[in-house]
Every structure is written in structure tokens, then in C-alpha cells.
Short mmCIF file of C-alpha atoms in Angstrom, two decimals:
data_model
loop_
_atom_site.label_atom_id
_atom_site.label_comp_id
_atom_site.label_asym_id
_atom_site.label_seq_id
_atom_site.Cartn_x
_atom_site.Cartn_y
_atom_site.Cartn_z
CA MET A 1 150.87 -39.97 -43.92
CA ILE A 2 151.53 -43.66 -44.52
CA ASP A 3 148.93 -46.02 -43.07
CA PRO A 4 150.33 -48.04 -40.11
CA MET A 5 149.19 -51.24 -41.86
CA ILE A 6 151.44 -50.44 -44.80
CA LYS A 7 154.31 -49.72 -42.43
CA SER A 8 153.84 -52.99 -40.57
CA ALA A 9 153.72 -54.99 -43.80
CA TRP A 10 156.83 -53.30 -45.19
CA VAL A 11 158.72 -53.87 -41.95
CA ALA A 12 157.63 -57.53 -41.95
CA LEU A 13 159.16 -57.79 -45.42
CA GLY A 14 162.46 -56.37 -44.18
CA GLY A 15 162.11 -53.21 -46.26
CA ASP A 16 163.91 -49.92 -45.68
CA ARG A 17 161.46 -47.59 -43.95
CA ALA A 18 162.91 -44.64 -45.87
CA LEU A 19 161.44 -46.09 -49.07
CA LEU A 20 157.89 -45.72 -47.77
CA GLY A 21 158.09 -42.13 -48.98
CA ARG A 22 158.16 -43.50 -52.54
CA LEU A 23 154.65 -44.96 -52.17
CA VAL A 24 151.61 -42.89 -53.15
CA CYS A 25 148.14 -44.03 -52.08
CA VAL A 26 144.90 -43.04 -53.82
CA GLU A 27 142.24 -43.86 -51.24
CA ARG A 28 138.62 -44.39 -52.26
CA PRO A 29 136.58 -44.92 -49.09
CA GLY A 30 133.70 -47.29 -48.91
CA ALA A 31 134.73 -49.56 -51.76
CA LEU A 32 134.86 -52.61 -49.47
CA ILE A 33 132.24 -52.37 -46.75
CA ALA A 34 132.99 -54.54 -43.73
CA ARG A 35 133.29 -54.36 -39.96
CA LEU A 36 136.98 -55.24 -40.22
CA PRO A 37 139.44 -52.93 -42.06
CA VAL A 38 139.64 -55.14 -45.12
CA GLN A 39 140.17 -52.27 -47.56
CA ARG A 40 143.22 -51.11 -45.61
CA LEU A 41 144.58 -54.66 -45.67
CA ALA A 42 144.12 -54.87 -49.44
CA ARG A 43 145.82 -51.51 -49.96
CA ALA A 44 148.74 -52.46 -47.71
CA CYS A 45 149.38 -55.79 -49.43
CA VAL A 46 149.32 -54.38 -52.96
CA GLY A 47 151.19 -51.20 -52.00
CA THR A 48 154.10 -53.04 -50.42
CA CYS A 49 154.24 -55.37 -53.43
CA ALA A 50 154.46 -52.39 -55.79
CA LEU A 51 157.18 -50.85 -53.64
CA ALA A 52 159.17 -54.10 -53.56
CA ALA A 53 158.91 -54.32 -57.35
CA ALA A 54 160.10 -50.73 -57.80
CA GLU A 55 163.00 -51.35 -55.41
CA LEU A 56 164.21 -54.43 -57.31
CA GLY A 57 163.74 -52.70 -60.66
CA ALA A 58 165.86 -49.74 -59.53
CA LEU A 59 168.59 -52.07 -58.29
CA ARG A 60 168.77 -54.11 -61.49
CA ALA A 61 168.55 -51.08 -63.81
CA GLY A 62 171.09 -49.05 -61.83
CA LEU A 63 168.68 -46.16 -61.24
CA ASP A 64 169.63 -43.29 -58.97
CA SER A 65 166.37 -43.59 -57.04
CA VAL A 66 163.52 -46.01 -56.61
CA PRO A 67 160.60 -45.24 -58.95
CA ARG A 68 157.45 -43.94 -57.34
CA ALA A 69 154.98 -46.74 -56.58
CA VAL A 70 151.27 -46.02 -56.76
CA VAL A 71 148.45 -47.95 -55.10
CA ASP A 72 144.96 -46.93 -56.16
CA ASP A 73 142.07 -48.38 -54.18
CA GLY A 74 140.03 -48.63 -57.38
CA ALA A 75 142.52 -50.97 -59.00
CA VAL A 76 143.06 -52.87 -55.76
CA VAL A 77 139.38 -53.46 -55.01
CA THR A 78 138.73 -54.53 -58.60
CA ALA A 79 141.67 -56.96 -58.53
CA PHE A 80 140.47 -58.45 -55.24
CA HIS A 81 137.22 -59.30 -57.08
CA SER A 82 139.06 -60.72 -60.09
CA GLU A 83 137.63 -64.26 -59.92
CA ARG A 84 134.10 -62.80 -59.77
CA LEU A 85 134.57 -60.17 -62.49
CA LEU A 86 136.17 -62.50 -65.04
CA ARG A 87 134.10 -63.16 -68.15
CA ILE A 88 134.96 -65.77 -70.78
CA ASP A 89 133.01 -65.09 -74.00
CA GLY A 90 130.53 -63.26 -71.79
CA ARG A 91 130.05 -66.16 -69.38
CA ALA A 92 130.35 -65.51 -65.64
CA PRO A 93 132.64 -67.88 -63.70
CA VAL A 94 131.52 -70.58 -61.29
CA ASN A 95 133.29 -69.95 -58.00
CA PHE A 96 131.57 -72.29 -55.53
CA ALA A 97 130.06 -75.73 -56.01
CA PRO A 98 126.64 -76.61 -54.49
CA LEU A 99 128.22 -78.37 -51.49
CA SER A 100 130.59 -75.48 -50.73
CA ARG A 101 128.42 -73.47 -48.36
CA TRP A 102 127.13 -72.85 -44.84
CA TRP A 103 125.07 -75.46 -43.01
CA ARG A 104 123.20 -75.45 -39.73
CA ALA A 105 124.34 -78.28 -37.49
CA ALA A 106 122.60 -79.74 -34.46
CA TYR A 107 124.80 -77.36 -32.49
CA GLY A 108 126.48 -74.46 -34.26
CA TRP A 109 127.27 -73.70 -37.89
CA VAL A 110 129.70 -75.45 -40.21
CA ARG A 111 131.08 -74.46 -43.60
CA THR A 112 132.20 -77.00 -46.15
CA HIS A 113 134.41 -76.74 -49.22
CA ALA A 114 133.80 -79.22 -52.02
CA ASN A 115 134.74 -77.44 -55.25
CA TYR A 116 137.13 -80.21 -56.30
CA PRO A 117 135.61 -83.63 -57.09
CA HIS A 118 137.95 -85.48 -54.68
CA HIS A 119 137.01 -83.13 -51.84
CA ARG A 120 133.33 -83.65 -52.60
CA ARG A 121 133.75 -87.44 -52.45
CA ARG A 122 135.58 -87.25 -49.13
CA LEU A 123 132.97 -84.95 -47.61
CA LEU A 124 130.12 -87.25 -48.59
CA GLY A 125 132.02 -90.32 -47.45
CA ALA A 126 132.68 -88.79 -44.04
CA LEU A 127 128.97 -88.14 -43.68
CA GLY A 128 128.06 -91.67 -44.73
CA LEU A 129 126.42 -90.50 -47.96
CA PRO A 130 126.75 -91.87 -51.51
CA ASP A 131 128.61 -89.98 -54.23
CA ASP A 132 125.39 -88.82 -55.86
CA ALA A 133 123.98 -87.25 -52.68
CA GLY A 134 122.72 -83.68 -52.95
CA PRO A 135 122.45 -80.65 -50.66
CA GLU A 136 119.21 -81.87 -49.07
CA ASP A 137 120.92 -85.12 -48.03
CA VAL A 138 123.86 -83.26 -46.49
CA GLU A 139 121.50 -80.89 -44.71
CA ARG A 140 119.60 -83.77 -43.15
CA VAL A 141 122.76 -85.47 -41.84
CA LEU A 142 124.34 -82.30 -40.48
CA LEU A 143 121.25 -81.43 -38.47
CA GLU A 144 121.94 -84.59 -36.46
CA ARG A 145 125.55 -83.72 -35.54
CA SER A 146 127.38 -80.86 -33.85
CA ALA A 147 129.55 -78.57 -35.95
CA LEU A 148 132.73 -79.63 -34.14
CA GLU A 149 131.91 -83.30 -34.64
CA VAL A 150 131.44 -82.70 -38.36
CA GLU A 151 134.73 -80.76 -38.53
CA GLU A 152 136.72 -83.62 -37.06
CA ALA A 153 134.99 -86.38 -39.01
CA VAL A 154 135.42 -84.66 -42.38
CA TYR A 155 139.05 -83.75 -41.65
CA ALA A 156 139.80 -87.38 -40.73
CA ALA A 157 138.45 -88.40 -44.15
CA GLY A 158 140.66 -85.88 -45.96
CA GLY A 159 137.82 -83.47 -46.66
CA LEU A 160 137.18 -79.86 -45.70
CA ALA A 161 134.69 -78.62 -43.12
CA VAL A 162 135.23 -76.03 -40.38
CA ALA A 163 133.00 -75.15 -37.43
CA LEU A 164 132.16 -71.50 -36.81
CA ARG A 165 134.15 -69.94 -33.97
CA THR A 166 133.97 -66.54 -32.34
CA PRO A 167 137.17 -64.46 -32.12
CA GLY A 168 137.49 -65.44 -28.47
CA GLN A 169 137.05 -69.14 -29.17
CA TRP A 170 139.69 -69.00 -31.89
CA ALA A 171 142.13 -67.04 -29.71
CA ALA A 172 141.99 -69.85 -27.16
CA HIS A 173 142.60 -72.56 -29.77
CA PRO A 174 146.13 -74.08 -29.77
CA GLN A 175 146.53 -73.34 -33.49
CA ALA A 176 145.67 -69.68 -32.97
CA VAL A 177 148.27 -69.47 -30.20
CA GLU A 178 150.92 -70.83 -32.57
CA VAL A 179 149.82 -68.50 -35.38
CA ALA A 180 150.03 -65.42 -33.13
CA ARG A 181 153.63 -66.25 -32.21
CA ARG A 182 154.80 -66.03 -35.83
CA PRO A 183 155.64 -62.95 -37.90
CA LEU A 184 153.30 -61.88 -40.67
CA VAL A 185 155.93 -62.89 -43.23
CA GLU A 186 158.45 -65.52 -42.17
CA ARG A 187 161.76 -64.88 -43.91
CA VAL A 188 165.03 -66.70 -43.35
CA ALA A 189 168.25 -67.14 -45.35
CA ILE A 190 168.83 -70.77 -46.35
CA GLY A 191 171.64 -72.69 -47.99
CA ALA A 192 175.20 -71.75 -48.76
CA PRO A 193 176.09 -68.53 -50.58
CA SER A 194 176.17 -68.84 -54.34
CA GLY A 195 177.01 -66.76 -57.36
CA ARG A 196 173.41 -66.91 -58.54
CA GLN A 197 172.27 -63.42 -59.56
CA LEU A 198 169.89 -61.84 -62.01
CA PRO A 199 171.68 -59.86 -64.74
CA PRO A 200 171.40 -56.05 -64.91
CA LEU A 201 168.44 -54.65 -66.80
CA GLU A 202 169.02 -52.57 -69.89
CA ARG A 203 167.29 -49.22 -69.77
CA GLY A 204 165.33 -48.90 -72.99
CA SER A 205 162.02 -47.69 -74.32
CA GLY A 206 159.98 -50.60 -72.95
CA PRO A 207 158.55 -50.95 -69.45
CA LEU A 208 160.81 -51.63 -66.50
CA LEU A 209 160.44 -55.35 -65.69
CA PRO A 210 162.07 -56.09 -62.32
CA ALA A 211 161.61 -59.87 -62.69
CA ALA A 212 162.84 -60.17 -66.29
CA GLY A 213 164.98 -63.29 -66.69
CA LEU A 214 163.56 -64.82 -63.51
CA ARG A 215 162.44 -68.46 -63.71
CA VAL A 216 159.58 -69.31 -61.37
CA LEU A 217 158.33 -72.85 -60.82
CA ASP A 218 154.70 -72.46 -59.75
CA LEU A 219 153.39 -75.41 -57.71
CA THR A 220 150.31 -73.69 -56.35
CA ARG A 221 146.53 -73.88 -56.69
CA VAL A 222 143.34 -71.86 -56.21
CA ILE A 223 143.94 -68.12 -55.51
CA ALA A 224 146.68 -66.96 -53.13
CA GLY A 225 149.69 -68.74 -54.64
CA PRO A 226 148.60 -68.21 -58.24
CA VAL A 227 148.02 -64.49 -57.52
CA ALA A 228 151.62 -64.24 -56.32
CA THR A 229 153.04 -65.95 -59.38
CA ARG A 230 150.67 -64.06 -61.69
CA THR A 231 152.20 -60.88 -60.25
CA LEU A 232 155.74 -62.10 -60.93
CA ALA A 233 154.65 -62.87 -64.50
CA LEU A 234 153.40 -59.31 -64.85
CA LEU A 235 156.86 -58.11 -63.82
CA GLY A 236 158.59 -60.13 -66.54
CA ALA A 237 159.27 -63.54 -64.96
CA ASP A 238 159.07 -66.79 -66.91
CA VAL A 239 156.43 -68.53 -64.80
CA LEU A 240 155.75 -72.21 -65.43
CA ARG A 241 152.80 -73.57 -63.54
CA VAL A 242 152.94 -77.33 -63.04
CA ASP A 243 149.99 -79.48 -61.95
CA ALA A 244 149.49 -83.18 -61.43
CA PRO A 245 147.60 -84.59 -64.44
CA GLU A 246 145.15 -86.48 -62.21
CA LEU A 247 144.14 -83.34 -60.26
CA PRO A 248 143.32 -80.64 -62.81
CA GLU A 249 142.68 -77.11 -61.67
CA LEU A 250 139.17 -75.69 -61.96
CA ALA A 251 138.92 -74.10 -65.39
CA ASP A 252 137.68 -70.66 -64.32
CA GLN A 253 140.27 -70.32 -61.55
CA HIS A 254 142.97 -71.35 -64.00
CA ALA A 255 141.84 -68.64 -66.42
CA ASP A 256 141.68 -65.91 -63.78
CA THR A 257 145.15 -66.52 -62.35
CA GLY A 258 146.89 -67.75 -65.52
CA PHE A 259 147.79 -64.41 -67.11
CA GLY A 260 151.40 -64.23 -68.21
CA LYS A 261 152.11 -67.88 -67.37
CA ARG A 262 152.55 -71.17 -69.15
CA SER A 263 150.78 -74.32 -67.92
CA ALA A 264 152.19 -77.84 -67.87
CA THR A 265 151.31 -81.15 -66.25
CA LEU A 266 153.88 -83.41 -64.66
CA GLU A 267 153.68 -86.57 -62.60
CA LEU A 268 156.28 -85.69 -59.98
CA ALA A 269 157.13 -89.28 -59.03
CA ALA A 270 157.26 -90.71 -62.55
CA ASP A 271 158.85 -87.65 -64.15
CA SER A 272 161.48 -86.94 -61.49
CA GLY A 273 164.13 -86.32 -64.15
CA ALA A 274 162.08 -83.54 -65.75
CA LEU A 275 161.42 -82.03 -62.30
CA LYS A 276 165.14 -82.00 -61.50
CA GLU A 277 165.89 -80.27 -64.81
CA LEU A 278 163.37 -77.55 -63.99
CA LEU A 279 164.76 -77.10 -60.49
CA ALA A 280 168.36 -76.93 -61.67
CA SER A 281 167.78 -73.64 -63.46
CA ALA A 282 164.88 -72.20 -61.44
CA ASP A 283 165.37 -69.03 -59.42
CA VAL A 284 162.18 -69.36 -57.38
CA VAL A 285 160.00 -72.29 -56.35
CA VAL A 286 156.56 -71.49 -54.95
CA THR A 287 154.52 -74.22 -53.27
CA GLY A 288 150.93 -73.93 -52.12
CA TYR A 289 150.02 -77.47 -51.16
CA ARG A 290 149.39 -78.76 -47.65
CA PRO A 291 152.64 -78.46 -45.61
CA GLY A 292 154.81 -81.54 -46.08
CA ALA A 293 152.76 -82.88 -49.01
CA LEU A 294 155.58 -82.32 -51.52
CA ASP A 295 158.52 -83.29 -49.30
CA ARG A 296 158.67 -86.84 -50.69
CA TYR A 297 159.52 -85.39 -54.11
CA GLY A 298 162.59 -83.60 -52.75
CA LEU A 299 160.73 -80.29 -52.53
CA SER A 300 161.19 -79.54 -48.84
CA PRO A 301 162.98 -76.22 -48.27
CA GLU A 302 165.91 -78.00 -46.64
CA ALA A 303 166.41 -80.39 -49.56
CA LEU A 304 166.07 -77.62 -52.13
CA ALA A 305 168.52 -75.34 -50.31
CA GLU A 306 171.13 -78.10 -50.11
CA ARG A 307 170.89 -79.10 -53.77
CA TYR A 308 170.37 -75.68 -55.33
CA PRO A 309 172.26 -72.93 -53.47
CA GLY A 310 170.79 -69.50 -54.03
CA LEU A 311 167.29 -70.83 -54.75
CA ILE A 312 164.42 -68.87 -53.23
CA VAL A 313 161.67 -71.09 -51.84
CA ALA A 314 158.19 -69.93 -50.88
CA GLN A 315 155.67 -71.93 -48.88
CA LEU A 316 152.04 -70.90 -48.66
CA SER A 317 149.53 -72.67 -46.41
CA ALA A 318 146.12 -72.12 -44.87
CA TRP A 319 146.91 -72.62 -41.18
CA GLY A 320 150.71 -72.39 -41.04
CA ALA A 321 153.32 -75.15 -41.23
CA TYR A 322 153.22 -75.67 -37.45
CA GLY A 323 150.84 -76.38 -34.58
CA PRO A 324 148.09 -79.02 -34.35
CA TRP A 325 146.50 -77.86 -37.61
CA GLY A 326 149.80 -77.55 -39.47
CA GLU A 327 149.00 -80.43 -41.83
CA ARG A 328 145.37 -79.52 -42.47
CA ARG A 329 144.02 -78.37 -45.78
CA GLY A 330 142.18 -75.09 -45.95
CA PHE A 331 140.89 -72.26 -48.09
CA ASP A 332 140.13 -68.58 -47.53
CA SER A 333 136.42 -69.19 -46.83
CA LEU A 334 137.26 -71.80 -44.17
CA VAL A 335 139.95 -69.70 -42.50
CA GLN A 336 137.42 -66.89 -42.16
CA VAL A 337 135.11 -69.35 -40.38
CA ALA A 338 137.67 -70.64 -37.88
CA THR A 339 139.37 -67.33 -37.01
CA GLY A 340 136.24 -65.44 -35.98
CA ILE A 341 135.96 -63.31 -39.13
CA ALA A 342 132.69 -64.94 -40.19
CA ALA A 343 131.24 -64.40 -36.71
CA THR A 344 132.37 -60.75 -36.68
CA GLU A 345 130.95 -60.05 -40.14
CA GLY A 346 127.72 -61.95 -39.48
CA SER A 347 124.68 -61.37 -37.30
CA THR A 348 122.89 -63.15 -34.48
CA MET A 349 120.90 -64.99 -37.16
CA GLU A 350 123.67 -66.27 -39.43
CA PRO A 351 127.42 -66.04 -40.13
CA GLY A 352 128.87 -63.55 -42.59
CA ALA A 353 131.97 -63.10 -44.70
CA LEU A 354 134.36 -60.46 -45.94
CA PRO A 355 133.19 -58.74 -49.15
CA VAL A 356 136.06 -60.36 -51.05
CA GLN A 357 138.39 -63.31 -50.47
CA ALA A 358 140.87 -60.87 -48.96
CA LEU A 359 142.95 -63.47 -47.13
CA ASP A 360 143.70 -65.19 -50.43
CA HIS A 361 144.38 -62.09 -52.49
CA GLY A 362 146.15 -60.18 -49.73
CA THR A 363 148.43 -63.08 -48.86
CA GLY A 364 149.17 -63.56 -52.55
CA TYR A 365 150.44 -60.01 -52.96
CA LEU A 366 152.40 -60.24 -49.70
CA LEU A 367 154.00 -63.42 -50.98
CA ALA A 368 154.97 -61.76 -54.26
CA ALA A 369 156.43 -58.86 -52.26
CA GLY A 370 158.39 -61.29 -50.09
CA LEU A 371 159.87 -62.96 -53.16
CA LEU A 372 160.83 -59.64 -54.73
CA ARG A 373 162.49 -58.48 -51.53
CA SER A 374 164.30 -61.83 -51.29
CA LEU A 375 165.74 -61.27 -54.75
CA THR A 376 166.94 -57.84 -53.66
CA GLU A 377 168.55 -59.34 -50.54
CA ARG A 378 170.14 -62.18 -52.51
CA SER A 379 171.91 -59.60 -54.64
CA LEU A 380 173.79 -58.56 -51.48
CA ASP A 381 174.76 -61.92 -49.95
CA GLY A 382 174.16 -64.53 -52.66
CA ARG A 383 172.06 -66.68 -50.35
CA GLY A 384 168.69 -68.23 -51.02
CA ARG A 385 165.67 -67.46 -48.90
CA LEU A 386 162.71 -69.30 -47.40
CA VAL A 387 159.54 -67.19 -47.39
CA ARG A 388 156.51 -68.54 -45.53
CA LEU A 389 153.01 -67.12 -45.29
CA ALA A 390 149.73 -68.48 -43.97
CA LEU A 391 146.17 -67.33 -44.53
CA ALA A 392 145.51 -67.73 -40.80
CA ARG A 393 148.40 -65.37 -39.99
CA THR A 394 147.03 -62.78 -42.42
CA ALA A 395 143.67 -63.20 -40.66
CA HIS A 396 145.37 -62.54 -37.32
CA TRP A 397 146.86 -59.35 -38.75
CA LEU A 398 143.42 -58.21 -39.91
CA THR A 399 141.51 -59.08 -36.75
CA THR A 400 143.92 -58.18 -33.95
CA GLU A 401 146.70 -55.92 -35.25
CA ALA A 402 145.14 -53.64 -37.86
CA GLY A 403 143.13 -51.36 -35.59
CA ARG A 404 140.09 -49.45 -36.75
CA ASP A 405 139.45 -48.24 -40.27
CA PRO A 406 139.66 -44.42 -40.14
CA ARG A 407 137.56 -44.13 -43.34
CA PRO A 408 139.48 -41.14 -44.75
CA GLY A 409 138.04 -38.77 -47.33
CA GLY A 410 138.85 -39.07 -51.01
CA PRO A 411 137.35 -39.89 -54.40
CA GLU A 412 134.57 -42.45 -54.42
CA TYR A 413 134.87 -45.89 -55.95
CA GLU A 414 132.33 -45.85 -58.76
CA GLY A 415 132.62 -49.47 -59.78
CA PRO A 416 135.17 -51.66 -61.53
CA GLU A 417 134.72 -50.52 -65.13
CA ALA A 418 137.73 -48.18 -65.16
CA TRP A 419 140.02 -51.02 -64.07
CA LEU A 420 138.78 -53.75 -66.40
CA ALA A 421 140.26 -54.75 -69.74
CA GLU A 422 139.34 -57.09 -72.58
CA ARG A 423 141.45 -59.21 -74.89
CA ASP A 424 141.28 -62.30 -77.03
CA SER A 425 142.91 -65.48 -75.78
CA PRO A 426 143.09 -69.19 -76.61
CA LEU A 427 140.32 -69.60 -74.02
CA GLY A 428 138.02 -67.08 -75.72
CA ARG A 429 137.30 -63.38 -75.36
CA LEU A 430 138.26 -62.36 -71.83
CA ARG A 431 137.09 -59.50 -69.64
CA TYR A 432 139.37 -59.29 -66.63
CA ALA A 433 140.69 -57.08 -63.84
CA ARG A 434 143.86 -55.22 -64.76
CA PRO A 435 146.85 -55.68 -62.44
CA PRO A 436 146.87 -53.36 -59.39
CA VAL A 437 150.67 -53.40 -58.89
CA SER A 438 151.91 -50.13 -60.36
CA PHE A 439 155.06 -48.01 -60.32
CA THR A 440 156.55 -45.35 -62.58
CA GLY A 441 157.84 -46.97 -65.77
CA GLY A 442 156.39 -50.38 -64.90
CA PRO A 443 154.13 -52.63 -66.97
CA ALA A 444 150.43 -51.83 -67.28
CA ASP A 445 149.22 -55.33 -68.21
CA TRP A 446 150.40 -58.89 -68.67
CA ALA A 447 152.33 -59.68 -71.81
CA THR A 448 150.24 -62.76 -72.60
CA PRO A 449 146.75 -64.06 -71.77
CA PRO A 450 146.18 -67.39 -70.00
CA VAL A 451 146.75 -70.54 -72.03
CA PRO A 452 144.75 -73.78 -71.95
CA TYR A 453 145.42 -75.95 -68.93
CA GLY A 454 148.36 -78.31 -69.48
CA SER A 455 149.10 -76.98 -72.98
CA SER A 456 152.77 -76.09 -72.39
CA PRO A 457 155.83 -78.34 -72.32
CA ALA A 458 157.38 -78.84 -68.90
CA THR A 459 160.50 -76.90 -69.87
CA TRP A 460 161.70 -73.32 -69.49
CA SER A 461 161.16 -70.97 -72.41
#
């Protein structure tokens, strides 16, 4: 029996319900312990992505039936820990900076995010502290202010801080009302029909690569967007990640999500000609910046659809591209705080958190699935697609629509070792989580390891 969460995700993606019979689930109960059904969410996101990949592969290869997709909780749970399990020459990654943490306020709790240097400066500036201030200085200031006051002051300064809310408090918030009105995956055809299509796949001795020949311009950061494009790279796409040279990605996050990709830097305003050349032959553009932040470079969905018919555009955001928080920055840890997840997973003494950054990883796999399904749909009508997802909408799915976790029987999860791999790379010897997206005849690992940040030319291979 297919889990209702898998059904709801597949329906949100516009998939044929009859294909759900091609998905096999290996459930390993108790691998992600939480009050909310986070393990079911993880399984649903990866399972629908695997099914969407198998569907597109069958279409392009002219197969009589869609290959069987397999989602194994062991692989899924390990992949959802990927940024924690990564080792570079034996070194564990650094995932949170000292000022990215919980704080007691004069009234309530507040969580800050200051992993990037510019976010750290803005946080300290909003609190009236110098750039060299430490945790003890922040703690002293926050104990004099309410959590909501801190949230607004830091946001006004361009930083990141969110006050803890209960599920009921979030449900009454205007942003939550807007989020609840939207589908889990927003999908709409955009632009005029075009002749843009991916060529048929030759059936040979190698793995079936549904995204072979696909050109993906990756304008995302942190986890969710890069997970989506990392998945497309696994499936054969030429993924070029482009970052602004003045805002480098954190090295460990770049390594974790860089498998199969190339990495370039580009000043979008100064190098507009190079950007236009990339867009002219791209099949997919994925953006993960604050909604509207890239519009001035001609990267709004409307502008892209008009100039490049058949292009598939994806937009990923924390809070959704709508409502009073539509232009706010955010990360998984902060969305958990606002939406009541941290209150649900915590205690009367202190807030809690999900056992993994499931909003990031889950939304990433849903986004990859939405792009794969858009390619399948484009093969029928030639039109581009706009695919939108938000971490807050994924949180709504988890907290209000998923129901209880039935905790079915099955093999136990005995740790990540069976789903880890090692390989050499330009960054050093890597230990990493193997990809969880699996279907009969598909790839078992990425073709290439991550490359050094900014080491690739800003051109297609």
C-alpha cells in the first residue's frame, strides 16, 4: 500500500496515479525519531523524485514501461544527513557558526542565522554591537529585548532572526494563511510553445540517464536548491553552478552539494553578455535567492519565458514569493522556528528541532521531481514551466497534512555505513552519502566529484 504522503506529493507534481504502482518502498522504522512524521516526508520526497526520473527516462528511451523506482529508508535517511556525514580528508564539516543558535530573550526565544559573514555583520549591527562581538555580548543584549522585537530589528537590517512560535501562533500569522492557500508544488505553463525538446536516449550498456543532454543553470545556495541540482547532475544533466564572486559559498556546503556539477563565478551586472549566452542554450534555470532579488538581471520568470520559449524556470524560497514575508530571507532552521516545528519538537524548558534539516532536503528532492515532470510535460506541448516551492509550504505539509506516523514494521536502520562511499577529489579524499534516488537501470553514483569553488569557466561543456 502506497503511503498517502507519497500519493499527495505525486498528485501535487501532476503525476499519473497509475505509475505509483512502479514505486517500491523499503521502510526502516525508527531511523528518524521525531514527534512529526519526518521520515515519511523524507521517503515521499525522494520516492516521487525517483519515480519522476524513471518516467522521463522511459519516455526518452522509448521503453514499453516505466522502470521500477525504489526508495530505501536507509539511503534516504543517510542522504538527509549528508552535510553532517561528509568528511574531507577525515575532517568533519562545520555546519553552524557560533552566532547561529538559540537565544533566550527577555520574552520568548529567538533563533539567529549568521553562517555567512555579511549576515553576521548585519545581525551585530542590528543589535548595536561591533563586528568583533562574541556570543556573550549577543546574549546580554537579547536578554533586554523581546523575541519579536529582535526579529523585526534584525530583519530591518537585512539579517536573520526569527522568534519562536507555537503551531497556533503561526497558523494565525498572515504569512501562514497565504502559505496554506498554495499547493505544495506550484506548477504553471509559461511562455509560447517552442520546438525545444531533449533528444531520444540511446539504449546501451551504460546507466539510463533521464537528464542526459540537459543544461541546468544553478543559481542557488545552501542546501535545498543545490540538492535539487545535484540530483539532476546525478541523472546526467550538465549543471553549471554560478555564484557572485563577492559572496562565496561556504566551503563545506559547496563540497557536499557539488557532486556532478561545475562551479563558476559571474558578476551578473558586469557580465550580462556571458549570462545571456548561458541562458540562450539553457533548458532549466533554478533560482534560490530571496524572491525578486534576481529580477533586475532579467531573471524573473516572466522575462525568461518571453525571451527563451520552452525554458523551465524554478524558484525556491523560504517563505514563499507572496504574503507579508514574501521578500524575507530564511533557512530551514528558521522556518522550523516560525512554523511551530521547533515548539512541537521541544519541551517546556527549551525549543527543539527535527533530527535532520528535512525542509531543506525534502524540498530539494521535490523541486528536482517538479523539474523532471516539467520536462516530461514539455515533451507533449512544447511549453516551458514555472515550478515554485517554499520551505514554509513543505513545513505546512508536514505539520498539518501528513497525519500520524504509523511506524510500520520492517528492517531496522543500523546506521549510515551501508549508504556511504569514498572517493578522491580535487578537494581531497571524500566520504559522502550516496544518492538516494534509485530506479532500475539508473545511475548508482555521480559521474564526477565536486570541484573547487569558482574553478570552472562560465560556459556550457
